[in-house]
PDB file of C-alpha atoms in Angstrom:
ATOM      1  CA  MET I 713       0.000   0.000   0.000  1.00 47.00           C
ATOM      2  CA  ASN I 714       2.793   2.408   0.923  1.00 51.00           C
ATOM      3  CA  ASN I 715       4.643   1.497  -2.287  1.00 51.00           C
ATOM      4  CA  ASP I 716       1.551   2.279  -4.369  1.00 51.00           C
ATOM      5  CA  ARG I 717       1.271   5.718  -2.743  1.00 48.00           C
ATOM      6  CA  ALA I 718       4.956   6.447  -3.295  1.00 50.00           C
ATOM      7  CA  ASN I 719       4.718   5.477  -6.967  1.00 49.00           C
ATOM      8  CA  ALA I 720       1.627   7.621  -7.430  1.00 45.00           C
ATOM      9  CA  GLN I 721       3.348  10.611  -5.832  1.00 49.00           C
ATOM     10  CA  GLU I 722       6.457  10.193  -7.959  1.00 57.00           C
ATOM     11  CA  THR I 723       4.512   9.838 -11.219  1.00 79.00           C
ATOM     12  CA  SER I 724       4.236  12.924 -13.425  1.00 87.00           C
ATOM     13  CA  TYR I 725       1.676  13.538 -16.146  1.00 94.00           C
ATOM     14  CA  THR I 726       1.760  15.413 -19.419  1.00 94.00           C
ATOM     15  CA  PHE I 727      -0.434  18.331 -20.375  1.00 94.00           C
ATOM     16  CA  THR I 728      -2.539  16.125 -22.660  1.00 94.00           C
ATOM     17  CA  GLU I 729      -3.056  13.501 -19.965  1.00 94.00           C
ATOM     18  CA  VAL I 730      -4.242  16.046 -17.409  1.00 94.00           C
ATOM     19  CA  ALA I 731      -6.573  17.731 -19.901  1.00 94.00           C
ATOM     20  CA  TYR I 732      -8.028  14.324 -20.740  1.00 95.00           C
ATOM     21  CA  HIS I 733      -8.385  13.506 -17.038  1.00 94.00           C
ATOM     22  CA  PHE I 734     -10.437  16.647 -16.386  1.00 94.00           C
ATOM     23  CA  GLN I 735     -12.231  16.436 -19.755  1.00 95.00           C
ATOM     24  CA  VAL I 736     -11.446  20.081 -20.519  1.00 94.00           C
ATOM     25  CA  ALA I 737     -10.065  21.860 -23.557  1.00 95.00           C
ATOM     26  CA  PRO I 738      -6.308  22.582 -23.623  1.00 94.00           C
ATOM     27  CA  GLU I 739      -7.016  26.316 -23.626  1.00 95.00           C
ATOM     28  CA  LEU I 740      -8.973  26.031 -20.371  1.00 95.00           C
ATOM     29  CA  LEU I 741      -6.218  23.995 -18.709  1.00 94.00           C
ATOM     30  CA  ARG I 742      -3.627  26.596 -19.766  1.00 94.00           C
ATOM     31  CA  SER I 743      -5.875  29.255 -18.236  1.00 95.00           C
ATOM     32  CA  TRP I 744      -6.011  27.346 -14.950  1.00 95.00           C
ATOM     33  CA  VAL I 745      -2.229  26.964 -14.886  1.00 94.00           C
ATOM     34  CA  ARG I 746      -1.789  30.681 -15.497  1.00 94.00           C
ATOM     35  CA  ARG I 747      -4.437  31.845 -13.023  1.00 95.00           C
ATOM     36  CA  PHE I 748      -3.546  29.422 -10.215  1.00 94.00           C
ATOM     37  CA  ALA I 749       0.208  29.133 -10.772  1.00 92.00           C
ATOM     38  CA  GLN I 750       0.932  29.642  -7.066  1.00 92.00           C
ATOM     39  CA  LEU I 751      -0.922  26.414  -6.289  1.00 93.00           C
ATOM     40  CA  LEU I 752       1.175  24.339  -8.707  1.00 93.00           C
ATOM     41  CA  SER I 753       4.696  22.975  -8.720  1.00 92.00           C
ATOM     42  CA  PRO I 754       7.467  24.554 -10.838  1.00 93.00           C
ATOM     43  CA  THR I 755       7.325  21.630 -13.273  1.00 93.00           C
ATOM     44  CA  ALA I 756       3.666  22.353 -13.963  1.00 91.00           C
ATOM     45  CA  ARG I 757       4.607  25.903 -14.975  1.00 89.00           C
ATOM     46  CA  ALA I 758       7.535  24.753 -17.136  1.00 90.00           C
ATOM     47  CA  ASP I 759       7.588  24.341 -20.898  1.00 88.00           C
ATOM     48  CA  PRO I 760       6.585  21.622 -21.571  1.00 90.00           C
ATOM     49  CA  PRO I 761       4.660  21.204 -18.320  1.00 92.00           C
ATOM     50  CA  ARG I 762       4.782  18.050 -16.196  1.00 94.00           C
ATOM     51  CA  PHE I 763       2.096  17.717 -13.549  1.00 95.00           C
ATOM     52  CA  THR I 764       2.639  15.895 -10.280  1.00 94.00           C
ATOM     53  CA  SER I 765      -0.105  14.081  -8.401  1.00 93.00           C
ATOM     54  CA  ALA I 766      -0.323  17.067  -6.054  1.00 92.00           C
ATOM     55  CA  ASP I 767      -0.817  19.360  -9.061  1.00 93.00           C
ATOM     56  CA  VAL I 768      -3.659  17.177 -10.327  1.00 94.00           C
ATOM     57  CA  ALA I 769      -5.259  17.172  -6.887  1.00 93.00           C
ATOM     58  CA  ALA I 770      -4.960  20.966  -6.632  1.00 93.00           C
ATOM     59  CA  LEU I 771      -6.493  21.445 -10.079  1.00 95.00           C
ATOM     60  CA  SER I 772      -9.301  19.078  -9.116  1.00 94.00           C
ATOM     61  CA  LEU I 773     -10.124  21.324  -6.161  1.00 94.00           C
ATOM     62  CA  VAL I 774      -9.854  24.380  -8.407  1.00 94.00           C
ATOM     63  CA  GLN I 775     -12.343  22.858 -10.836  1.00 95.00           C
ATOM     64  CA  LYS I 776     -14.838  22.125  -8.057  1.00 95.00           C
ATOM     65  CA  LEU I 777     -14.540  25.595  -6.532  1.00 95.00           C
ATOM     66  CA  LEU I 778     -14.956  27.250  -9.931  1.00 95.00           C
ATOM     67  CA  GLU I 779     -18.107  25.225 -10.473  1.00 94.00           C
ATOM     68  CA  GLN I 780     -19.346  26.542  -7.116  1.00 94.00           C
ATOM     69  CA  GLY I 781     -18.910  30.110  -8.400  1.00 94.00           C
ATOM     70  CA  LEU I 782     -15.861  31.203  -6.411  1.00 94.00           C
ATOM     71  CA  GLN I 783     -13.569  33.898  -7.795  1.00 94.00           C
ATOM     72  CA  ASP I 784      -9.876  33.345  -8.539  1.00 93.00           C
ATOM     73  CA  GLU I 785      -8.750  35.360  -5.512  1.00 93.00           C
ATOM     74  CA  GLN I 786     -11.003  33.339  -3.220  1.00 93.00           C
ATOM     75  CA  ILE I 787      -9.730  30.041  -4.615  1.00 93.00           C
ATOM     76  CA  ASN I 788      -6.081  31.057  -4.276  1.00 91.00           C
ATOM     77  CA  ALA I 789      -6.662  32.253  -0.720  1.00 89.00           C
ATOM     78  CA  GLN I 790      -8.526  29.087   0.203  1.00 88.00           C
ATOM     79  CA  LEU I 791      -6.142  26.571  -1.356  1.00 88.00           C
ATOM     80  CA  THR I 792      -2.733  28.112  -0.784  1.00 77.00           C
ATOM     81  CA  PRO I 793      -2.508  27.275   2.961  1.00 59.00           C
ATOM     82  CA  LYS I 794      -3.718  23.748   2.286  1.00 47.00           C
ATOM     83  CA  ARG I 795      -1.009  23.254  -0.297  1.00 45.00           C
ATOM     84  CA  ILE I 796       1.730  24.621   1.936  1.00 46.00           C
ATOM     85  CA  VAL I 797       0.761  22.637   5.050  1.00 45.00           C
ATOM     86  CA  PRO I 798      -1.502  19.778   3.962  1.00 48.00           C
ATOM     87  CA  ASP I 799      -3.484  17.992   6.676  1.00 49.00           C
ATOM     88  CA  ASP I 800      -3.353  14.706   4.808  1.00 53.00           C
ATOM     89  CA  PRO I 801      -0.590  14.362   2.170  1.00 53.00           C
ATOM     90  CA  ALA I 802      -2.155  11.121   0.981  1.00 53.00           C
ATOM     91  CA  ALA I 803      -5.290  13.051  -0.005  1.00 53.00           C
ATOM     92  CA  LEU I 804      -3.265  15.031  -2.517  1.00 51.00           C
ATOM     93  CA  ALA I 805      -2.068  11.890  -4.289  1.00 58.00           C
ATOM     94  CA  LEU I 806      -3.913  10.159  -7.076  1.00 61.00           C
ATOM     95  CA  SER I 807      -5.209   6.714  -6.383  1.00 67.00           C
ATOM     96  CA  THR I 808      -4.003   3.736  -8.380  1.00 73.00           C
ATOM     97  CA  ASP I 809      -7.271   3.715 -10.325  1.00 73.00           C
ATOM     98  CA  GLN I 810      -6.927   7.419 -11.178  1.00 70.00           C
ATOM     99  CA  ALA I 811      -3.343   6.897 -12.306  1.00 69.00           C
ATOM    100  CA  ARG I 812      -4.466   3.947 -14.417  1.00 71.00           C
ATOM    101  CA  GLN I 813      -7.207   6.098 -15.960  1.00 71.00           C
ATOM    102  CA  LEU I 814      -4.625   8.708 -16.907  1.00 69.00           C
ATOM    103  CA  VAL I 815      -2.415   6.069 -18.520  1.00 67.00           C
ATOM    104  CA  GLU I 816      -5.385   4.564 -20.363  1.00 69.00           C
ATOM    105  CA  GLY I 817      -6.415   8.032 -21.478  1.00 66.00           C
ATOM    106  CA  LYS I 818      -2.908   8.622 -22.792  1.00 60.00           C
ATOM    107  CA  ALA I 819      -3.055   5.339 -24.717  1.00 64.00           C
ATOM    108  CA  ALA I 820      -6.457   6.286 -26.136  1.00 62.00           C
ATOM    109  CA  LEU I 821      -5.086   9.612 -27.303  1.00 60.00           C
ATOM    110  CA  LEU I 822      -2.056   8.097 -29.048  1.00 61.00           C
ATOM    111  CA  PRO I 823      -3.819   7.199 -32.354  1.00 66.00           C
ATOM    112  CA  GLN I 824      -5.418  10.625 -32.547  1.00 63.00           C
ATOM    113  CA  ALA I 825      -2.153  12.320 -31.622  1.00 61.00           C
ATOM    114  CA  LEU I 826      -0.307  10.244 -34.231  1.00 65.00           C
ATOM    115  CA  GLY I 827      -2.900  11.163 -36.826  1.00 68.00           C
ATOM    116  CA  ASP I 828      -2.570  14.825 -35.890  1.00 69.00           C
ATOM    117  CA  ILE I 829       1.212  14.597 -36.183  1.00 71.00           C
ATOM    118  CA  LEU I 830       1.011  12.916 -39.600  1.00 73.00           C
ATOM    119  CA  SER I 831      -1.534  15.500 -40.731  1.00 74.00           C
ATOM    120  CA  ALA I 832       0.718  18.297 -39.489  1.00 74.00           C
ATOM    121  CA  ILE I 833       3.687  16.762 -41.339  1.00 79.00           C
ATOM    122  CA  ALA I 834       1.625  16.487 -44.532  1.00 76.00           C
ATOM    123  CA  ASN I 835       0.469  20.076 -44.161  1.00 77.00           C
ATOM    124  CA  SER I 836       4.046  21.187 -43.545  1.00 71.00           C
ATOM    125  CA  GLN I 837       5.244  19.355 -46.650  1.00 78.00           C
ATOM    126  CA  GLN I 838       2.467  20.924 -48.706  1.00 83.00           C
ATOM    127  CA  THR I 839       3.384  24.317 -47.295  1.00 77.00           C
ATOM    128  CA  VAL I 840       7.014  23.731 -48.272  1.00 71.00           C
ATOM    129  CA  LEU I 841       5.965  22.704 -51.785  1.00 77.00           C
ATOM    130  CA  ASN I 842       3.757  25.770 -52.079  1.00 80.00           C
ATOM    131  CA  SER I 843       6.603  27.940 -50.822  1.00 72.00           C
ATOM    132  CA  GLN I 844       8.983  26.399 -53.355  1.00 75.00           C
ATOM    133  CA  SER I 845       6.478  26.987 -56.150  1.00 69.00           C
ATOM    134  CA  THR I 846       5.977  30.560 -55.022  1.00 80.00           C
ATOM    135  CA  MET I 847       9.742  31.043 -54.818  1.00 70.00           C
ATOM    136  CA  ARG I 848      10.200  29.695 -58.351  1.00 72.00           C
ATOM    137  CA  GLU I 849       7.521  32.050 -59.628  1.00 73.00           C
ATOM    138  CA  LEU I 850       9.142  34.925 -57.780  1.00 74.00           C
ATOM    139  CA  ILE I 851      12.554  34.054 -59.220  1.00 66.00           C
ATOM    140  CA  GLY I 852      10.999  33.908 -62.690  1.00 67.00           C
ATOM    141  CA  VAL I 853       9.478  37.343 -62.179  1.00 69.00           C
ATOM    142  CA  VAL I 854      12.800  38.725 -60.932  1.00 72.00           C
ATOM    143  CA  VAL I 855      14.672  37.246 -63.906  1.00 67.00           C
ATOM    144  CA  GLN I 856      12.107  38.647 -66.328  1.00 73.00           C
ATOM    145  CA  ASP I 857      12.302  42.014 -64.605  1.00 75.00           C
ATOM    146  CA  ASN I 858      16.081  41.911 -64.966  1.00 66.00           C
ATOM    147  CA  PHE I 859      15.735  41.209 -68.684  1.00 64.00           C
ATOM    148  CA  ASN I 860      13.217  44.014 -69.025  1.00 73.00           C
ATOM    149  CA  LEU I 861      15.460  46.324 -67.023  1.00 81.00           C
ATOM    150  CA  LYS I 862      18.448  45.506 -69.220  1.00 75.00           C
ATOM    151  CA  GLU I 863      16.371  46.211 -72.328  1.00 79.00           C
ATOM    152  CA  GLU I 864      15.167  49.495 -70.857  1.00 84.00           C
ATOM    153  CA  ASN I 865      18.747  50.414 -69.938  1.00 80.00           C
ATOM    154  CA  ARG I 866      19.897  49.619 -73.473  1.00 86.00           C
ATOM    155  CA  LYS I 867      17.167  51.799 -74.956  1.00 87.00           C
ATOM    156  CA  LEU I 868      17.985  54.550 -72.479  1.00 86.00           C
ATOM    157  CA  ARG I 869      21.685  54.436 -73.381  1.00 88.00           C
ATOM    158  CA  GLU I 870      20.832  54.590 -77.087  1.00 90.00           C
ATOM    159  CA  ARG I 871      18.540  57.550 -76.478  1.00 90.00           C
ATOM    160  CA  MET I 872      21.247  59.312 -74.460  1.00 88.00           C
ATOM    161  CA  LEU I 873      23.767  58.721 -77.256  1.00 88.00           C
ATOM    162  CA  GLU I 874      21.311  60.149 -79.777  1.00 90.00           C
ATOM    163  CA  LEU I 875      20.806  63.207 -77.599  1.00 88.00           C
ATOM    164  CA  GLU I 876      24.556  63.628 -77.172  1.00 92.00           C
ATOM    165  CA  ARG I 877      25.075  63.410 -80.941  1.00 91.00           C
ATOM    166  CA  ALA I 878      22.249  65.874 -81.551  1.00 89.00           C
ATOM    167  CA  LEU I 879      23.714  68.244 -78.967  1.00 87.00           C
ATOM    168  CA  ALA I 880      27.170  67.965 -80.512  1.00 91.00           C
ATOM    169  CA  GLU I 881      25.720  68.685 -83.966  1.00 92.00           C
ATOM    170  CA  TYR I 882      23.800  71.658 -82.601  1.00 87.00           C
ATOM    171  CA  GLN I 883      26.934  73.022 -80.936  1.00 90.00           C
ATOM    172  CA  ARG I 884      28.899  72.566 -84.178  1.00 92.00           C
ATOM    173  CA  ARG I 885      26.251  74.439 -86.157  1.00 91.00           C
ATOM    174  CA  GLU I 886      26.168  77.208 -83.599  1.00 91.00           C
ATOM    175  CA  GLU I 887      29.944  77.549 -83.746  1.00 88.00           C
ATOM    176  CA  THR I 888      29.795  77.731 -87.550  1.00 89.00           C
ATOM    177  CA  ARG I 889      27.004  80.292 -87.406  1.00 89.00           C
ATOM    178  CA  LYS I 890      28.937  82.308 -84.848  1.00 88.00           C
ATOM    179  CA  GLU I 891      32.050  82.285 -87.026  1.00 89.00           C
ATOM    180  CA  ARG I 892      30.026  83.426 -90.028  1.00 89.00           C
ATOM    181  CA  LEU I 893      28.424  86.231 -88.063  1.00 86.00           C
ATOM    182  CA  GLU I 894      31.794  87.345 -86.731  1.00 90.00           C
ATOM    183  CA  SER I 895      33.220  87.276 -90.260  1.00 88.00           C
ATOM    184  CA  ARG I 896      30.347  89.372 -91.589  1.00 88.00           C
ATOM    185  CA  LEU I 897      30.723  91.761 -88.671  1.00 87.00           C
ATOM    186  CA  ARG I 898      34.427  92.227 -89.405  1.00 90.00           C
ATOM    187  CA  ALA I 899      33.624  92.787 -93.079  1.00 89.00           C
ATOM    188  CA  LEU I 900      31.050  95.419 -92.157  1.00 86.00           C
ATOM    189  CA  GLU I 901      33.519  97.084 -89.818  1.00 90.00           C
ATOM    190  CA  ASN I 902      36.110  97.170 -92.585  1.00 89.00           C
ATOM    191  CA  THR I 903      33.548  98.591 -95.018  1.00 89.00           C
ATOM    192  CA  VAL I 904      32.509 101.278 -92.553  1.00 89.00           C
ATOM    193  CA  ALA I 905      36.146 102.156 -91.875  1.00 89.00           C
ATOM    194  CA  ALA I 906      36.870 102.420 -95.617  1.00 89.00           C
ATOM    195  CA  GLN I 907      33.827 104.606 -96.171  1.00 91.00           C
ATOM    196  CA  GLN I 908      34.809 106.818 -93.275  1.00 91.00           C
ATOM    197  CA  GLN I 909      38.264 107.175 -94.793  1.00 90.00           C
ATOM    198  CA  GLN I 910      36.780 108.054 -98.182  1.00 90.00           C
ATOM    199  CA  ILE I 911      34.484 110.598 -96.581  1.00 91.00           C
ATOM    200  CA  ALA I 912      37.452 112.133 -94.771  1.00 89.00           C
ATOM    201  CA  GLN I 913      39.378 112.328 -98.046  1.00 90.00           C
ATOM    202  CA  LEU I 914      36.423 113.927 -99.804  1.00 89.00           C
ATOM    203  CA  ILE I 915      36.094 116.492 -97.055  1.00 91.00           C
ATOM    204  CA  GLN I 916      39.803 117.244 -97.308  1.00 89.00           C
ATOM    205  CA  LEU I 917      39.576 117.688-101.085  1.00 88.00           C
ATOM    206  CA  GLN I 918      36.560 119.914-100.724  1.00 86.00           C
ATOM    207  CA  ARG I 919      38.392 122.175 -98.293  1.00 86.00           C
ATOM    208  CA  GLN I 920      41.379 122.372-100.580  1.00 85.00           C
ATOM    209  CA  ASN I 921      39.160 123.352-103.515  1.00 84.00           C
ATOM    210  CA  GLN I 922      37.495 126.047-101.461  1.00 82.00           C
ATOM    211  CA  GLN I 923      40.859 127.488-100.462  1.00 81.00           C
ATOM    212  CA  LYS I 924      41.992 127.578-104.101  1.00 79.00           C
ATOM    213  CA  LYS I 925      38.866 129.430-105.144  1.00 76.00           C
ATOM    214  CA  ARG I 926      39.431 132.024-102.478  1.00 74.00           C
ATOM    215  CA  GLY I 927      42.982 132.514-103.710  1.00 69.00           C
ATOM    216  CA  TRP I 928      41.751 133.259-107.201  1.00 65.00           C
ATOM    217  CA  TRP I 929      39.427 135.911-106.027  1.00 59.00           C
TER     218      TRP I 929
END
């Protein structure tokens, strides 16, 4: 009898086993662990959690008190002293039948858990295949964009060369036009200078003629 109690106290249970034992959803069990962490052992709050027989007994009391309508603060206040200094340590341990039920529940969950694992693996493989397909499509788009970009760059370079040639031709024509205008301007300046010289000579001749006429008279 004492050996059975010692084995029950030393046995630890997984999260799935405890949820199955209480017939509650995993989300609700996580909520209990979070809300009543001070009533549980450190292993029950670990990741992954491992529940001792005392943890299962404490959660059993929590479940009953919640069903009676007590608030979290009231439950923590009521159960914390009992967990620190228990009147009957044997009462906190699971019986052999309860431990057997947990083990049987674990065995019953194995096929479903295995199916879930296989389904998760299949989904993961499909996700990987989809990701690979998406990556190939993305690479194809990037390669095509690179080709398009190279073509656009080639056209842009050709356009820039055309503009540079047009600008060079325009500058050449402007230089030629400037030279012609400067040449015409110099020719006009020379013509004006020659005419001014002729006018000065004519004026000089006219003065000389006037002086001669005065000498005759």
